Amino acid sequence: MDKLTDLESLTKEFIFAIKLVKNTDKSGEPSSKEIQRATIIFIDDTMLYVTEHLKKGYWYDWVSKDGKSLFHHDPESTAQNFYHRDLYSIVRGIVTFHLLIGENHE
C-alpha cells in the first residue's frame, strides 16, 4: 500500500451518503502515522470499519445495523477482489449498489 486514504476528500465526495466518520476502527484504537483506522457510518446506519496499514495492507468490514457482516476483506482473504482494492472503490460500491439502488440489509 503506497499511501493512506484521504478520509476528508472521501467524505466530501460522498457527503450525500456518509453520515459520520470516526477516527477509530472496531478495535477502538485511533489512527497513527502508519495505520489509519476509521468507522464510516452511512445514512442507512450500516458501518464500514477501516484499517489501512502502510506495510501490511488493508482490512475492511461492512456491517449492517445489527452487526451482521455484509462484506469483508483482509490481506489474507482468499475471496477474489479485483475491483475493490482501495477504500474509495469500496465506498463507491456501497453507495452505488446499496444506497442508490436501495438494497435492504437490516
Coordinates of C-alpha atoms in Angstrom, one line a residue:
M1 CA 0.0 0.0 0.0
D2 CA 1.6 3.3 -1.1
K3 CA -0.4 5.8 1.0
L4 CA -3.3 6.0 3.3
T5 CA -6.7 7.2 2.0
D6 CA -7.6 10.9 2.4
L7 CA -10.7 10.5 4.5
E8 CA -11.6 14.2 4.3
S9 CA -11.7 14.1 0.5
L10 CA -13.6 10.8 0.5
T11 CA -16.2 12.2 2.9
K12 CA -16.7 15.3 0.8
E13 CA -17.2 13.3 -2.4
F14 CA -19.8 11.0 -0.8
I15 CA -21.3 13.6 1.6
F16 CA -24.8 12.6 0.4
A17 CA -24.3 9.0 1.6
I18 CA -21.9 9.3 4.6
K19 CA -23.4 10.4 7.9
L20 CA -20.3 10.4 10.1
V21 CA -16.6 9.3 10.1
K22 CA -15.0 8.3 13.4
N23 CA -11.2 8.2 13.8
T24 CA -11.2 4.7 15.2
D25 CA -11.9 1.2 13.8
K26 CA -13.7 -1.7 15.6
S27 CA -10.6 -2.1 17.8
G28 CA -11.3 1.3 19.4
E29 CA -7.7 2.4 18.8
P30 CA -7.1 5.8 17.0
S31 CA -5.1 6.2 13.8
S32 CA -1.3 6.7 13.7
K33 CA 1.3 7.6 11.1
E34 CA 1.4 4.1 9.6
I35 CA -2.1 2.9 10.4
Q36 CA -5.3 4.6 9.5
R37 CA -8.4 3.5 11.5
A38 CA -11.9 4.7 10.8
T39 CA -15.5 3.9 11.1
I40 CA -17.7 5.2 8.3
I41 CA -21.3 5.4 9.2
F42 CA -23.6 5.6 6.2
I43 CA -27.1 7.3 6.0
D44 CA -28.8 3.9 6.5
D45 CA -26.7 3.2 9.6
T46 CA -24.6 0.5 8.1
M47 CA -21.0 0.9 9.0
L48 CA -17.7 0.3 7.3
Y49 CA -14.8 -0.4 9.6
V50 CA -11.5 0.5 8.0
T51 CA -7.9 -0.4 9.0
E52 CA -5.3 0.6 6.4
H53 CA -1.7 -0.3 7.3
L54 CA 1.1 1.1 5.1
K55 CA 3.2 -2.1 5.4
K56 CA 0.7 -4.9 5.9
G57 CA -2.3 -4.0 3.7
Y58 CA -5.9 -3.2 4.5
W59 CA -8.9 -4.6 6.3
Y60 CA -12.4 -3.5 5.5
D61 CA -15.6 -4.8 7.2
W62 CA -19.0 -3.5 6.2
V63 CA -21.7 -4.4 8.7
S64 CA -25.5 -4.0 9.0
K65 CA -27.2 -2.0 11.7
D66 CA -27.4 -5.2 13.8
G67 CA -23.8 -6.2 13.2
K68 CA -24.2 -8.8 10.5
S69 CA -21.2 -9.0 8.1
L70 CA -22.0 -7.7 4.6
F71 CA -18.5 -7.6 3.2
H72 CA -15.1 -8.4 4.5
H73 CA -11.6 -8.0 3.1
D74 CA -8.2 -8.5 4.6
P75 CA -4.7 -9.2 3.2
E76 CA -5.1 -13.0 3.7
S77 CA -8.5 -13.1 2.2
T78 CA -9.0 -15.9 -0.3
A79 CA -12.0 -14.2 -1.9
Q80 CA -11.3 -12.6 -5.3
N81 CA -11.4 -8.9 -5.0
F82 CA -10.2 -7.5 -8.3
Y83 CA -12.0 -4.1 -8.3
H84 CA -12.4 -3.2 -4.7
R85 CA -8.7 -2.8 -3.7
D86 CA -8.9 0.6 -2.1
L87 CA -11.3 2.5 0.3
Y88 CA -12.6 4.8 -2.5
S89 CA -13.8 1.9 -4.6
I90 CA -15.3 0.1 -1.6
V91 CA -17.3 3.2 -0.6
R92 CA -18.3 3.8 -4.2
G93 CA -19.6 0.2 -4.5
I94 CA -21.6 0.5 -1.3
V95 CA -23.1 3.8 -2.4
T96 CA -23.9 2.6 -5.9
F97 CA -25.2 -0.9 -5.2
H98 CA -26.6 -0.5 -1.8
L99 CA -27.7 3.1 -1.0
L100 CA -28.7 4.3 -4.5
I101 CA -30.3 1.0 -5.7
G102 CA -31.9 0.5 -2.3
E103 CA -30.9 -3.0 -1.2
N104 CA -32.0 -3.6 2.3
H105 CA -29.5 -5.1 4.7
E106 CA -31.2 -4.8 8.1

